[in-house]
Amino acid sequence: MGSRWQRMGSVLTVAGLCATAFGAQARSFDYSYISGGYEFGQAVVSGSNSTIKSDGPILSGSWGVLPHFALLGAYQRLSFSNISYLSSGHTSVYSVGAEAHGRVQQGLDVLAAVEYLHEGVNFSYNFPTFGPIAIHATNNGYEVKGGVRWLATSSLEVDGTLGYRDWHCNCSNNPETYVVGRVRYYVLRDVSVNGAYYVYNHGGHLFDVSASYYFGQ
């Protein structure tokens, strides 16, 4: 009888140690990170059958300065192609802002953010009749967004975001709304590889792949 209880005690001890180890490795969301990657997408031109293509690098970062508050910053550069008579064209977008977040339950956070936007536009065309024409402009605006972060497993995170972007210009696609689905797979505790898919109200869609390093925990 004693040996049976000893064996049961040993099993319970091992189970307790495993549970303790798992609990020690349980992940909470880190809001201090830097990310870098590449994005590519396309959009159908309104009133035509042509499709604009775009691609370029992305950089972003978040700094959790308080338990439920983070500062945000990002840079996006998109080069465009498949536009009639276009020699070269790209836009550069810088954003800075702040985010508030809170926990609903273990492994599920909600968040809301607002950001200031600055865009530089550079396009060069070569028309058969008029010759080369260059367009340079800057636009400013703001963006608000909200969403959730859900830890599906100890290594896989799934995020969803709804956003609204408004530029201070008479742009054809202004304002715009979008939804984003993102997955993060943690290859290490402080490193993840990410993929995201954006869908915009004007018919455009965008993919990005990136890697993130987390330094807040």
PDB file of N, CA and C in Angstrom, residues 11-27 189:
ATOM      1  N   VAL A  11       4.077  10.640  -9.091  1.00  0.00           N
ATOM      2  CA  VAL A  11       3.381  11.111 -10.294  1.00  0.00           C
ATOM      3  C   VAL A  11       2.856  12.517 -10.095  1.00  0.00           C
ATOM      4  N   LEU A  12       2.237  12.768  -8.949  1.00  0.00           N
ATOM      5  CA  LEU A  12       1.709  14.100  -8.665  1.00  0.00           C
ATOM      6  C   LEU A  12       2.819  15.127  -8.591  1.00  0.00           C
ATOM      7  N   THR A  13       3.961  14.742  -8.032  1.00  0.00           N
ATOM      8  CA  THR A  13       5.097  15.659  -7.954  1.00  0.00           C
ATOM      9  C   THR A  13       5.590  16.036  -9.339  1.00  0.00           C
ATOM     10  N   VAL A  14       5.732  15.025 -10.227  1.00  0.00           N
ATOM     11  CA  VAL A  14       6.171  15.287 -11.600  1.00  0.00           C
ATOM     12  C   VAL A  14       5.162  16.165 -12.323  1.00  0.00           C
ATOM     13  N   ALA A  15       3.851  15.856 -12.142  1.00  0.00           N
ATOM     14  CA  ALA A  15       2.815  16.668 -12.785  1.00  0.00           C
ATOM     15  C   ALA A  15       2.864  18.100 -12.280  1.00  0.00           C
ATOM     16  N   GLY A  16       3.077  18.264 -10.993  1.00  0.00           N
ATOM     17  CA  GLY A  16       3.178  19.610 -10.440  1.00  0.00           C
ATOM     18  C   GLY A  16       4.352  20.375 -10.991  1.00  0.00           C
ATOM     19  N   LEU A  17       5.501  19.671 -11.131  1.00  0.00           N
ATOM     20  CA  LEU A  17       6.677  20.327 -11.699  1.00  0.00           C
ATOM     21  C   LEU A  17       6.425  20.729 -13.145  1.00  0.00           C
ATOM     22  N   CYS A  18       5.741  19.854 -13.923  1.00  0.00           N
ATOM     23  CA  CYS A  18       5.425  20.189 -15.326  1.00  0.00           C
ATOM     24  C   CYS A  18       4.495  21.385 -15.396  1.00  0.00           C
ATOM     25  N   ALA A  19       3.481  21.397 -14.534  1.00  0.00           N
ATOM     26  CA  ALA A  19       2.542  22.524 -14.526  1.00  0.00           C
ATOM     27  C   ALA A  19       3.247  23.811 -14.148  1.00  0.00           C
ATOM     28  N   THR A  20       4.169  23.712 -13.172  1.00  0.00           N
ATOM     29  CA  THR A  20       4.923  24.903 -12.772  1.00  0.00           C
ATOM     30  C   THR A  20       5.789  25.408 -13.908  1.00  0.00           C
ATOM     31  N   ALA A  21       6.444  24.470 -14.610  1.00  0.00           N
ATOM     32  CA  ALA A  21       7.297  24.861 -15.737  1.00  0.00           C
ATOM     33  C   ALA A  21       6.478  25.493 -16.843  1.00  0.00           C
ATOM     34  N   PHE A  22       5.293  24.905 -17.143  1.00  0.00           N
ATOM     35  CA  PHE A  22       4.420  25.474 -18.165  1.00  0.00           C
ATOM     36  C   PHE A  22       3.952  26.855 -17.765  1.00  0.00           C
ATOM     37  N   GLY A  23       3.586  27.023 -16.512  1.00  0.00           N
ATOM     38  CA  GLY A  23       3.139  28.326 -16.044  1.00  0.00           C
ATOM     39  C   GLY A  23       4.237  29.356 -16.135  1.00  0.00           C
ATOM     40  N   ALA A  24       5.482  28.937 -15.865  1.00  0.00           N
ATOM     41  CA  ALA A  24       6.603  29.870 -15.942  1.00  0.00           C
ATOM     42  C   ALA A  24       6.828  30.325 -17.374  1.00  0.00           C
ATOM     43  N   GLN A  25       6.439  29.458 -18.345  1.00  0.00           N
ATOM     44  CA  GLN A  25       6.645  29.804 -19.748  1.00  0.00           C
ATOM     45  C   GLN A  25       5.412  30.449 -20.376  1.00  0.00           C
ATOM     46  N   ALA A  26       4.321  30.540 -19.625  1.00  0.00           N
ATOM     47  CA  ALA A  26       3.100  31.123 -20.174  1.00  0.00           C
ATOM     48  C   ALA A  26       3.373  32.540 -20.643  1.00  0.00           C
ATOM     49  N   ARG A  27       2.943  32.843 -21.836  1.00  0.00           N
ATOM     50  CA  ARG A  27       3.262  34.124 -22.453  1.00  0.00           C
ATOM     51  C   ARG A  27       2.201  35.169 -22.151  1.00  0.00           C
ATOM     52  N   ARG A 189      11.181  32.983 -27.530  1.00  0.00           N
ATOM     53  CA  ARG A 189      10.330  33.764 -26.641  1.00  0.00           C
ATOM     54  C   ARG A 189      10.297  35.235 -27.050  1.00  0.00           C
TER      55      ARG A 189
END
